[in-house]
Amino acid sequence: MDKSNKNHSIKCTVDSCKNHCDSGAYCALSQIQVGTHEKNPAKDQCTDCQSFEATW
Ligand code: SF4
């Protein structure tokens, strides 16, 4: 994965993620998986980027 890649279709501000673009608020991946940890998601807080990988 090339961290200089800015996927303009995936805006993201989670720069503690290994897949975050190194310049700008974008994901560097070509696609991501979004899911939920809730049975009946009702708010944005109920959803998760499941492609997240911690930088540490
Ligand atoms: S994988 Fe998810 S959390 Fe990580 S930079 Fe991409 S969109 Fe953001």
PDB file of C-alpha atoms and ligand atoms in Angstrom:
ATOM      1  CA  MET A   1       0.000   0.000   0.000  1.00  0.00           C
ATOM      2  CA  ASP A   2       1.373   3.375  -1.088  1.00  0.00           C
ATOM      3  CA  LYS A   3       0.815   5.949   1.672  1.00  0.00           C
ATOM      4  CA  SER A   4       1.229   8.787  -0.845  1.00  0.00           C
ATOM      5  CA  ASN A   5      -1.977   7.616  -2.579  1.00  0.00           C
ATOM      6  CA  LYS A   6      -4.960   9.901  -1.901  1.00  0.00           C
ATOM      7  CA  ASN A   7      -8.205   8.110  -2.581  1.00  0.00           C
ATOM      8  CA  HIS A   8     -10.487  11.097  -3.155  1.00  0.00           C
ATOM      9  CA  SER A   9     -13.494   8.793  -2.823  1.00  0.00           C
ATOM     10  CA  ILE A  10     -12.567   7.921   0.782  1.00  0.00           C
ATOM     11  CA  LYS A  11     -12.142  10.979   3.009  1.00  0.00           C
ATOM     12  CA  CYS A  12     -10.770  10.115   6.445  1.00  0.00           C
ATOM     13  CA  THR A  13      -9.261  11.999   9.381  1.00  0.00           C
ATOM     14  CA  VAL A  14      -8.054   8.980  11.368  1.00  0.00           C
ATOM     15  CA  ASP A  15      -4.339   9.574  11.003  1.00  0.00           C
ATOM     16  CA  SER A  16      -3.504   6.999  13.670  1.00  0.00           C
ATOM     17  CA  CYS A  17      -4.413   4.384  11.049  1.00  0.00           C
ATOM     18  CA  LYS A  18      -1.647   2.645   9.114  1.00  0.00           C
ATOM     19  CA  ASN A  19      -3.686   3.038   5.907  1.00  0.00           C
ATOM     20  CA  HIS A  20      -4.067   6.825   6.164  1.00  0.00           C
ATOM     21  CA  CYS A  21      -2.587   8.975   3.401  1.00  0.00           C
ATOM     22  CA  ASP A  22       0.615  10.670   4.552  1.00  0.00           C
ATOM     23  CA  SER A  23      -0.482  14.099   3.235  1.00  0.00           C
ATOM     24  CA  GLY A  24      -4.149  15.016   3.421  1.00  0.00           C
ATOM     25  CA  ALA A  25      -7.335  13.743   4.991  1.00  0.00           C
ATOM     26  CA  TYR A  26      -7.783  10.705   2.777  1.00  0.00           C
ATOM     27  CA  CYS A  27      -7.478   6.949   2.946  1.00  0.00           C
ATOM     28  CA  ALA A  28      -4.627   5.473   0.912  1.00  0.00           C
ATOM     29  CA  LEU A  29      -6.418   2.200   0.188  1.00  0.00           C
ATOM     30  CA  SER A  30      -8.325   1.606  -3.059  1.00  0.00           C
ATOM     31  CA  GLN A  31     -11.297   0.312  -1.077  1.00  0.00           C
ATOM     32  CA  ILE A  32     -12.338  -0.162   2.558  1.00  0.00           C
ATOM     33  CA  GLN A  33     -14.753  -2.334   4.498  1.00  0.00           C
ATOM     34  CA  VAL A  34     -17.354  -0.568   6.658  1.00  0.00           C
ATOM     35  CA  GLY A  35     -19.341  -2.513   9.225  1.00  0.00           C
ATOM     36  CA  THR A  36     -20.922  -2.255  12.636  1.00  0.00           C
ATOM     37  CA  HIS A  37     -20.420  -3.586  16.143  1.00  0.00           C
ATOM     38  CA  GLU A  38     -24.126  -3.119  16.984  1.00  0.00           C
ATOM     39  CA  LYS A  39     -27.132  -5.363  16.394  1.00  0.00           C
ATOM     40  CA  ASN A  40     -29.287  -2.470  15.202  1.00  0.00           C
ATOM     41  CA  PRO A  41     -27.064   0.465  14.218  1.00  0.00           C
ATOM     42  CA  ALA A  42     -28.905   3.779  14.650  1.00  0.00           C
ATOM     43  CA  LYS A  43     -26.167   6.457  14.710  1.00  0.00           C
ATOM     44  CA  ASP A  44     -22.935   7.156  12.895  1.00  0.00           C
ATOM     45  CA  GLN A  45     -21.089   6.146  16.078  1.00  0.00           C
ATOM     46  CA  CYS A  46     -22.420   2.609  15.563  1.00  0.00           C
ATOM     47  CA  THR A  47     -20.430   2.129  12.361  1.00  0.00           C
ATOM     48  CA  ASP A  48     -16.782   1.186  12.015  1.00  0.00           C
ATOM     49  CA  CYS A  49     -14.085   1.225   9.399  1.00  0.00           C
ATOM     50  CA  GLN A  50     -13.059  -2.415   9.558  1.00  0.00           C
ATOM     51  CA  SER A  51      -9.985  -1.743   7.424  1.00  0.00           C
ATOM     52  CA  PHE A  52      -8.479   0.295  10.283  1.00  0.00           C
ATOM     53  CA  GLU A  53      -5.042  -0.834  11.422  1.00  0.00           C
ATOM     54  CA  ALA A  54      -3.315   0.907  14.302  1.00  0.00           C
ATOM     55  CA  THR A  55       0.048   2.501  13.537  1.00  0.00           C
ATOM     56  CA  TRP A  56       1.558   1.033  16.686  1.00  0.00           C
TER      57      TRP A  56
HETATM   58  S1  SF4 B   1      -8.520   2.178   6.600  1.00  0.00           S
HETATM   59 FE1  SF4 B   1     -10.322   3.268   7.422  1.00  0.00          FE
HETATM   60  S2  SF4 B   1      -9.604   4.334   9.263  1.00  0.00           S
HETATM   61 FE2  SF4 B   1      -7.817   3.726   8.060  1.00  0.00          FE
HETATM   62  S3  SF4 B   1      -7.325   5.514   6.806  1.00  0.00           S
HETATM   63 FE3  SF4 B   1      -8.628   4.166   5.583  1.00  0.00          FE
HETATM   64  S4  SF4 B   1     -10.722   4.900   5.934  1.00  0.00           S
HETATM   65 FE4  SF4 B   1      -9.424   5.762   7.543  1.00  0.00          FE
END
